[in-house]
PDB file of C-alpha atoms in Angstrom:
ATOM      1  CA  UNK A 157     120.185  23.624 110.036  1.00  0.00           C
ATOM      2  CA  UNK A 158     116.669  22.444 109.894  1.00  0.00           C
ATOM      3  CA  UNK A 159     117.780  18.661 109.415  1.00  0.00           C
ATOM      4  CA  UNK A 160     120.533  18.346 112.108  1.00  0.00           C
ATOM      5  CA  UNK A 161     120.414  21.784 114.020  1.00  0.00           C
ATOM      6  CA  UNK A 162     123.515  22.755 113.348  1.00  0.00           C
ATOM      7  CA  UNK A 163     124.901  24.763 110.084  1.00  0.00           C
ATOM      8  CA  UNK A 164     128.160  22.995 110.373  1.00  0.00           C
ATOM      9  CA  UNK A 165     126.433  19.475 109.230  1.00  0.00           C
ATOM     10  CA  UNK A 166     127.340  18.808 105.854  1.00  0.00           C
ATOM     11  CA  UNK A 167     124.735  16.090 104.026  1.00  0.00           C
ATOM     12  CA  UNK A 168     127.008  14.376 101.812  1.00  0.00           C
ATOM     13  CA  UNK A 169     129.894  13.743 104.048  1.00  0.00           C
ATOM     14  CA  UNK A 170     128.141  13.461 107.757  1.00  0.00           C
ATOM     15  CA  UNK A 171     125.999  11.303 109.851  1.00  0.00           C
ATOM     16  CA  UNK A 172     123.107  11.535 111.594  1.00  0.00           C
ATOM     17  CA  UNK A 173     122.008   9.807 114.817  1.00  0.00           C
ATOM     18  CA  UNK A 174     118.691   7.897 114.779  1.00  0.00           C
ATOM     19  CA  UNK A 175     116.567   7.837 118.147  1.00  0.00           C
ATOM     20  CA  UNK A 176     117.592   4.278 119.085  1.00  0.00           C
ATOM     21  CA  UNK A 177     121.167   5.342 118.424  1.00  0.00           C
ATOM     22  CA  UNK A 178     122.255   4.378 115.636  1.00  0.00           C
ATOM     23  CA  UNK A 179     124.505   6.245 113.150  1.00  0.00           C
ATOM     24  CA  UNK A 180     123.315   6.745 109.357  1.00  0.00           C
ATOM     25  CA  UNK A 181     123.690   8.776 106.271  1.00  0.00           C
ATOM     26  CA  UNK A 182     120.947  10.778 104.053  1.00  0.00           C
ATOM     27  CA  UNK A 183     120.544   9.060 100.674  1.00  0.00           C
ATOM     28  CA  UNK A 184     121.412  11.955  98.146  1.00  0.00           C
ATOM     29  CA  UNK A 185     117.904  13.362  95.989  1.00  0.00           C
ATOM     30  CA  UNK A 186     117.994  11.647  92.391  1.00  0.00           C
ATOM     31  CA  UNK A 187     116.096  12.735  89.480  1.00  0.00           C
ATOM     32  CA  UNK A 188     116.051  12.973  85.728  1.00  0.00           C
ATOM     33  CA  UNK A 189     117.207  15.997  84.452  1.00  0.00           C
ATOM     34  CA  UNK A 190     115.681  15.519  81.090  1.00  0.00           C
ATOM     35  CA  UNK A 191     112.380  12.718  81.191  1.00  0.00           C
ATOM     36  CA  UNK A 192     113.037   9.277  79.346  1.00  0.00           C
ATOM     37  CA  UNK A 193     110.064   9.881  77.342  1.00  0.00           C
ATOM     38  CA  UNK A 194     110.559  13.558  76.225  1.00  0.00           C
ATOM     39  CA  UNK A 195     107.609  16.378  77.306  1.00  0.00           C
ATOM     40  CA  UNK A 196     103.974  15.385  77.425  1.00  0.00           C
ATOM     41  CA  UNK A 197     103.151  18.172  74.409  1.00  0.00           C
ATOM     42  CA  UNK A 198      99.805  18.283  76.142  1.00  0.00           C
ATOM     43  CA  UNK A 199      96.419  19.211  74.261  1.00  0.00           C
ATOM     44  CA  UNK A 200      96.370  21.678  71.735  1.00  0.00           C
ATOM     45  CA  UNK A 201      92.997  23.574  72.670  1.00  0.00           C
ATOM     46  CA  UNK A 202      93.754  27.034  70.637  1.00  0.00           C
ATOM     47  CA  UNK A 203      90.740  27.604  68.259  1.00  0.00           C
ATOM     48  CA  UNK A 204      91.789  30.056  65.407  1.00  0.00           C
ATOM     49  CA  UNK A 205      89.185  33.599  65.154  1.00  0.00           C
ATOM     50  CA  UNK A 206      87.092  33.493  61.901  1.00  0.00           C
ATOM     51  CA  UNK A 207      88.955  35.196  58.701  1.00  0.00           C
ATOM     52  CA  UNK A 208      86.141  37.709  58.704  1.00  0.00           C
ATOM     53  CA  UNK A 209      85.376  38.896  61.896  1.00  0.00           C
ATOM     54  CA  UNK A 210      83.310  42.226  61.347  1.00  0.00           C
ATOM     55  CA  UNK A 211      80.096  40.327  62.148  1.00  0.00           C
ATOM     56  CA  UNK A 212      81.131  39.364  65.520  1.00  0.00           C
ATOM     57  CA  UNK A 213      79.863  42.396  68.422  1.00  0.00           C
ATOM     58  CA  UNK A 214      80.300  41.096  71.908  1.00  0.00           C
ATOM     59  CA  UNK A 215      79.339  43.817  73.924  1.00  0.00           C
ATOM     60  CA  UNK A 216      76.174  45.752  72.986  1.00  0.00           C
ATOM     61  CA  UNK A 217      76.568  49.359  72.889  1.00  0.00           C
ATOM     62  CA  UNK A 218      74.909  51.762  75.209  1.00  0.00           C
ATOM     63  CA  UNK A 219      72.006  52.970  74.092  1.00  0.00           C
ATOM     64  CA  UNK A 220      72.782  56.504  75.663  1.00  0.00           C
ATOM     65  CA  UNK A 221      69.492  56.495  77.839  1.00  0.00           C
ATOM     66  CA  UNK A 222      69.261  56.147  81.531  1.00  0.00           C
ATOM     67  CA  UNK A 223      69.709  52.738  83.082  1.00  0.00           C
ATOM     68  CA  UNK A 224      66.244  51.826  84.064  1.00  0.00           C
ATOM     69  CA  UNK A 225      65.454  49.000  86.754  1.00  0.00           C
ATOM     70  CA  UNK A 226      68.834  46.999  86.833  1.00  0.00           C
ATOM     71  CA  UNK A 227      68.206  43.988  89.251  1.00  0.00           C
ATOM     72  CA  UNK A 228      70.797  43.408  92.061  1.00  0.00           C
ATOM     73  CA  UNK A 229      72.124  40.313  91.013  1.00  0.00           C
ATOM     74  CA  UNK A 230      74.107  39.841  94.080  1.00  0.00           C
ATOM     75  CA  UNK A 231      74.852  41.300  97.328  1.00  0.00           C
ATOM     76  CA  UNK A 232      78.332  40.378  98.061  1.00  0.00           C
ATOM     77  CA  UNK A 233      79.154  39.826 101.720  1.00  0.00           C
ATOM     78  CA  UNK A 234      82.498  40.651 103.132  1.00  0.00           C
ATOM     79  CA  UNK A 235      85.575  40.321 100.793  1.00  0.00           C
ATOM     80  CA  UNK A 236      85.809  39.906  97.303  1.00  0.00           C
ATOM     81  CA  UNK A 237      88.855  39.679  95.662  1.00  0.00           C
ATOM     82  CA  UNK A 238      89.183  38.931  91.383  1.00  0.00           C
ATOM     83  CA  UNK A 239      89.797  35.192  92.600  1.00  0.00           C
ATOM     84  CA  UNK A 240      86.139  35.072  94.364  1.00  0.00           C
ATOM     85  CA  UNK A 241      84.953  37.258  91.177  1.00  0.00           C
ATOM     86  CA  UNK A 242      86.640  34.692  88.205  1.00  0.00           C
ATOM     87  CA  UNK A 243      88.475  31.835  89.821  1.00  0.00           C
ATOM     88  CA  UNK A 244      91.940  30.197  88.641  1.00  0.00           C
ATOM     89  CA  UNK A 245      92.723  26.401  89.053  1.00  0.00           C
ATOM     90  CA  UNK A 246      91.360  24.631  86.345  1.00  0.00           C
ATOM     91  CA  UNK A 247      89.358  27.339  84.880  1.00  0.00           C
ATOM     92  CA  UNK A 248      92.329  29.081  83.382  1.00  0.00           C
ATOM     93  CA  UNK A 249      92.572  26.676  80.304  1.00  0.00           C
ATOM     94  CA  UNK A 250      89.575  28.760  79.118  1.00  0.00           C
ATOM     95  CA  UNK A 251      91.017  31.722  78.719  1.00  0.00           C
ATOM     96  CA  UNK A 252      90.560  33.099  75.520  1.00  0.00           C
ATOM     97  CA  UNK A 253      86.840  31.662  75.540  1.00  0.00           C
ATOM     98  CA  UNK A 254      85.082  33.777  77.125  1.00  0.00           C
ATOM     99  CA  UNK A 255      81.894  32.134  77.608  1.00  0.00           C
ATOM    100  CA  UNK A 256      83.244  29.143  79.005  1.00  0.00           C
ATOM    101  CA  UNK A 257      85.137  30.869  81.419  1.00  0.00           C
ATOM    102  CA  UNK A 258      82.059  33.062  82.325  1.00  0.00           C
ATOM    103  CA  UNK A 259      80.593  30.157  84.193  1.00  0.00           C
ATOM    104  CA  UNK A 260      82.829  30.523  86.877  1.00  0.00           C
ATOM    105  CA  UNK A 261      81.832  34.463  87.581  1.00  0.00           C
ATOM    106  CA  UNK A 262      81.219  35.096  91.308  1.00  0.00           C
ATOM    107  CA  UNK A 263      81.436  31.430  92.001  1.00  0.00           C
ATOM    108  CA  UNK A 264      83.527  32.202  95.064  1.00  0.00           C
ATOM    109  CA  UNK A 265      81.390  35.392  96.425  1.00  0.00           C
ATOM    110  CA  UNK A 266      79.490  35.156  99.624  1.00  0.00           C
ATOM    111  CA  UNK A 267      75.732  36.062  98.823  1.00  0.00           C
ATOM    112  CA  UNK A 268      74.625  38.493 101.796  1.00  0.00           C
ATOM    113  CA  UNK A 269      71.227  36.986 101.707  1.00  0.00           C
ATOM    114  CA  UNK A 270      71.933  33.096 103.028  1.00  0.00           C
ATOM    115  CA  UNK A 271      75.877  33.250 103.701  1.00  0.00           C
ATOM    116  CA  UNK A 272      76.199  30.955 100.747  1.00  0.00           C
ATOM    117  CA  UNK A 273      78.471  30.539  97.749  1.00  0.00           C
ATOM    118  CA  UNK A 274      77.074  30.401  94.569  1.00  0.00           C
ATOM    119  CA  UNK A 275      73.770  30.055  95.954  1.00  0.00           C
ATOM    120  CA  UNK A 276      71.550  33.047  94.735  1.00  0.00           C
ATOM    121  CA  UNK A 277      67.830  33.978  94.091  1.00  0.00           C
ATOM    122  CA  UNK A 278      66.640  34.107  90.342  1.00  0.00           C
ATOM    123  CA  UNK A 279      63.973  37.136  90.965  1.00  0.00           C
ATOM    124  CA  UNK A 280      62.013  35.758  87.799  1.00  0.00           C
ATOM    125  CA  UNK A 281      61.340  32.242  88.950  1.00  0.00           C
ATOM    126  CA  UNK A 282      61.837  32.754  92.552  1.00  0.00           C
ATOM    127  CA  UNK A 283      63.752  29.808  93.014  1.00  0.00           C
ATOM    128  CA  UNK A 284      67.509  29.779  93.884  1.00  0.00           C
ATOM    129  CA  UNK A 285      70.425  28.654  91.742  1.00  0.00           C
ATOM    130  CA  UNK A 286      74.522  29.766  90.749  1.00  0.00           C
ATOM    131  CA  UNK A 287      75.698  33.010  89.631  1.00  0.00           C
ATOM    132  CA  UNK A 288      76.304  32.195  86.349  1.00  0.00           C
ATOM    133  CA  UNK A 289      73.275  30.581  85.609  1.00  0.00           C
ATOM    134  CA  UNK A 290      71.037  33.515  86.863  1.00  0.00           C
ATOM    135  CA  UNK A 291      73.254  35.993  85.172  1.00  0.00           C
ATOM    136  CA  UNK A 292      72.525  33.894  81.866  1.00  0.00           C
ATOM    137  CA  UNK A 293      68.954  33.679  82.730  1.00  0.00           C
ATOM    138  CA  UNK A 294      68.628  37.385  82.988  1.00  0.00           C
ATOM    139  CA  UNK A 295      70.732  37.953  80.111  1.00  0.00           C
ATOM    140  CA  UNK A 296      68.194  35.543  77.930  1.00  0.00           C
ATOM    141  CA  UNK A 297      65.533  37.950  79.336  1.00  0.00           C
ATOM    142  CA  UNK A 298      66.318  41.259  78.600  1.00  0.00           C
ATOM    143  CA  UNK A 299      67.259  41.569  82.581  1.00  0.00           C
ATOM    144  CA  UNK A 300      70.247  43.864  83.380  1.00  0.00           C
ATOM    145  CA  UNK A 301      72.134  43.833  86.400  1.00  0.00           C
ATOM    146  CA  UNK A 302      74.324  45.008  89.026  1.00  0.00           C
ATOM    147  CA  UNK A 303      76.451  43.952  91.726  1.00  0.00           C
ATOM    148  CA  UNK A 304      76.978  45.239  94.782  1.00  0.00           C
ATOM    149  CA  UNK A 305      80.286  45.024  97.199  1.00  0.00           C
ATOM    150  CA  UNK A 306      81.905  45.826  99.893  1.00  0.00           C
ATOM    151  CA  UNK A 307      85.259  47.464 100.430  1.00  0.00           C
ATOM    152  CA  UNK A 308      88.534  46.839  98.313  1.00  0.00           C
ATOM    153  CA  UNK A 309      86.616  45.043  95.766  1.00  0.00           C
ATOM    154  CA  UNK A 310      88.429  43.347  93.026  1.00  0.00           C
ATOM    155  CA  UNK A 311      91.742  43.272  95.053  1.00  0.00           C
ATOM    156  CA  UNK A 312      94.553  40.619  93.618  1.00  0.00           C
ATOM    157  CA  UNK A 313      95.994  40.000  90.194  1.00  0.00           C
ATOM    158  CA  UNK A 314      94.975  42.206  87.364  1.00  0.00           C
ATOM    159  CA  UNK A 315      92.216  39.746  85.972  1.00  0.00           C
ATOM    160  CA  UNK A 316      90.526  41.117  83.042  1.00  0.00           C
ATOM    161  CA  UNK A 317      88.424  38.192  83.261  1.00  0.00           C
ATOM    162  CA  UNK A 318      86.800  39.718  86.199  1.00  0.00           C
ATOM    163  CA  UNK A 319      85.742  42.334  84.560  1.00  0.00           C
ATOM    164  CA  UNK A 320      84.972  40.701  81.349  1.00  0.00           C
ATOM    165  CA  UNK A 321      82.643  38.214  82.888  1.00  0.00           C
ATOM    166  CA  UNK A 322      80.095  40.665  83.906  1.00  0.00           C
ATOM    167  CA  UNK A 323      79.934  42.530  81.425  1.00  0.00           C
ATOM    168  CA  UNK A 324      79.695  39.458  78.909  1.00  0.00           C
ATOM    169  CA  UNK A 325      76.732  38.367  81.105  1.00  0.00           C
ATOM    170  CA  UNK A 326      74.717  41.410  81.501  1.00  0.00           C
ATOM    171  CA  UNK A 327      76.194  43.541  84.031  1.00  0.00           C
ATOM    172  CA  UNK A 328      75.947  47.456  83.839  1.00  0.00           C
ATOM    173  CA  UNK A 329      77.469  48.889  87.116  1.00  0.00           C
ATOM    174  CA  UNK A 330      79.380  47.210  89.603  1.00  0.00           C
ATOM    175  CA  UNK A 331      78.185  48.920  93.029  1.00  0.00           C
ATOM    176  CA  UNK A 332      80.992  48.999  95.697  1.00  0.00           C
ATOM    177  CA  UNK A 333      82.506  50.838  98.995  1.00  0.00           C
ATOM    178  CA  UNK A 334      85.967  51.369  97.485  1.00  0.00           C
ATOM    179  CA  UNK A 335      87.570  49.198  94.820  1.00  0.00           C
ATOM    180  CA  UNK A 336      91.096  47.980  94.131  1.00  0.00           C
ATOM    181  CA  UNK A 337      92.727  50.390  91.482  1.00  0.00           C
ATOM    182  CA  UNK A 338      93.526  48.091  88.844  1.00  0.00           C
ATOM    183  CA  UNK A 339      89.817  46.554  89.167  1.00  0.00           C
ATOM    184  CA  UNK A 340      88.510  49.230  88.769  1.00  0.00           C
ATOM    185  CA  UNK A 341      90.379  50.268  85.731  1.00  0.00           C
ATOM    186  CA  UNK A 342      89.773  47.245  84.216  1.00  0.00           C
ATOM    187  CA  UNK A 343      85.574  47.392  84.947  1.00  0.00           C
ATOM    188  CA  UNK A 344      86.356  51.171  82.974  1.00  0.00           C
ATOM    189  CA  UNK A 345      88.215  49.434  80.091  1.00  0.00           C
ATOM    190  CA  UNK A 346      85.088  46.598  79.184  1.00  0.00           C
ATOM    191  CA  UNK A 347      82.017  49.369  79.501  1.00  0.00           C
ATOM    192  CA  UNK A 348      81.183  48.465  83.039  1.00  0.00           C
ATOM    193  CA  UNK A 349      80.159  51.461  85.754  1.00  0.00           C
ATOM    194  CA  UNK A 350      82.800  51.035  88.684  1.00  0.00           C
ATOM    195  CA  UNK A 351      80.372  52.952  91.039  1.00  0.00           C
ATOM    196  CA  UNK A 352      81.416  53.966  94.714  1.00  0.00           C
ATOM    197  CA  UNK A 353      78.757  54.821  97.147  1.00  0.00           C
ATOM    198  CA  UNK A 354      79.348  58.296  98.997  1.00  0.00           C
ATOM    199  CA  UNK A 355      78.436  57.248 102.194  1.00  0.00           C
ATOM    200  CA  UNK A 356      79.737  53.789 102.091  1.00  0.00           C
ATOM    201  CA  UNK A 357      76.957  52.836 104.916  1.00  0.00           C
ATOM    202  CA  UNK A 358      74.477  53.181 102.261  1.00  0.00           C
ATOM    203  CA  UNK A 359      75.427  49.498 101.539  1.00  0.00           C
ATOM    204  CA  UNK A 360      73.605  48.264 104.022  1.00  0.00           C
ATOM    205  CA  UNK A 361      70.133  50.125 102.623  1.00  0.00           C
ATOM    206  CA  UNK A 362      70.699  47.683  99.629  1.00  0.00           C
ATOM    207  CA  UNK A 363      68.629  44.408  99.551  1.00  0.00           C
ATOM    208  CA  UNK A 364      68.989  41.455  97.346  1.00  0.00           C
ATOM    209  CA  UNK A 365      65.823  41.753  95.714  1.00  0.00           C
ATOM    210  CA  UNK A 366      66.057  45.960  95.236  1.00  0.00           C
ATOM    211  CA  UNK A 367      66.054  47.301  91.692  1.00  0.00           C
ATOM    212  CA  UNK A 368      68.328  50.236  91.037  1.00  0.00           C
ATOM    213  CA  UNK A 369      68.012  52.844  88.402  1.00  0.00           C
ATOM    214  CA  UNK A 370      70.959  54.658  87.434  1.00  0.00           C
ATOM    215  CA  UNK A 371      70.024  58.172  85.918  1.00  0.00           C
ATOM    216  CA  UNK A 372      71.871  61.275  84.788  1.00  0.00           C
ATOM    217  CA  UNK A 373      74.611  59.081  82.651  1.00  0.00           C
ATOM    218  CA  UNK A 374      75.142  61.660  79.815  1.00  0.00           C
ATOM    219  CA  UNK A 375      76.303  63.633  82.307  1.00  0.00           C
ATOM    220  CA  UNK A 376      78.243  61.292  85.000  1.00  0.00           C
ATOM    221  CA  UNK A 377      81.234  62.296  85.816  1.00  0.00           C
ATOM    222  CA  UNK A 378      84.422  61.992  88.672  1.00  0.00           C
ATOM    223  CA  UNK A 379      83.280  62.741  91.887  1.00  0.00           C
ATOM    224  CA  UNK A 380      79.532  63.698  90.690  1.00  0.00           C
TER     225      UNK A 380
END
């Protein structure tokens, strides 16, 4: 139909008429079913875990205090889906690293403050560089952080990388109008805060450079 308008046209056995009027046939598609030269095995990338892991701690535990001072490390403008928050393409081949893979976290977010991407403040020098880098900068300092969003945050494929990220680079809460379910569960699942603000207009009282205390955790609850 799309080729000769007509569902009646049959591409082996009819002809088509070029513009200067001539009559001609459609070359049938040819291809290897099986390549000459076999499959390209690719690279074999898998590192093997240590035989004695019980020294390895990822995540810190929480020290069951108050969370004191936690810098906004972004103000994310707009939406924010897990792609914005931990990218595919070619940063997929390091999954299963996780601190390779960390340096794509929020690479995709629009910061509120200049309508840029990737392009934040570093509140301890002042001077302006990618998410990743100021969440590792932070991180080096003793700095925790949060980010805040807007509505539906999170929403697309259930990334755990998006919620790994953060929390491997020294995230606490994750500050938000509404959130996509899974996101959110996920966020749960890796010791992240999947906050939601009451009144979501209270996003807009938020500034890049605010700090944010988070107090009354041994008690937090559901709809508290």
């Amino acid at each position: 139909l799309a080729i000769a308008g007509t569902l009646k046209f049959n591409p082996e056995t009819d002809f088509l008429t070029a513009p200067n009027g001539e009559k001609f046939k459609l070359v049938p598609p040819t291809g290897d079913e099986l390549p000459a030269r076999d499959f390209d095995p690719g690279q074999d990338t898998y590192q093997h875990p240590p035989a004695d892991g019980s020294s390895l701690k990822p995540f810190d535990k929480w020290s069951g205090k108050d969370l004191e001072d936690l810098q906004v490390l972004i103000k994310v403008k707009g939406k924010c889906t897990t792609d914005h928050i931990s990218a595919a393409g070619p940063w997929l081949k390091f999954r299963g690293h996780l601190d390779n893979i960390s340096n794509n976290l929020l690479i995709g977010a629009v910061n509120i403050e200049n309508d840029a991407v990737n392009k934040i403040r570093n509140h301890l020098t002042g001077e302006f560089g990618g998410v990743p880098d100021v969440a590792r900068h932070y991180k080096k300092h003793n700095v925790s952080w949060v980010v805040v969003g807007d509505e539906n945050y999170g929403e697309g494929s259930s990334r755990e990388h998006a919620a790994l990220e953060p929390r491997h680079l020294g995230g606490r809460a994750i500050i938000v109008k509404s959130f996509a379910r899974i996101h959110e569960t996920n966020l749960k699942k890796q010791g992240l805060l999947p906050l939601t603000f009451s009144n979501p207009a209270d996003y807009d009282k938020i500034r890049p450079d605010d700090k944010i205390s988070i107090v009354g955790l041994k008690s937090f609850a559901p709809g508290k």
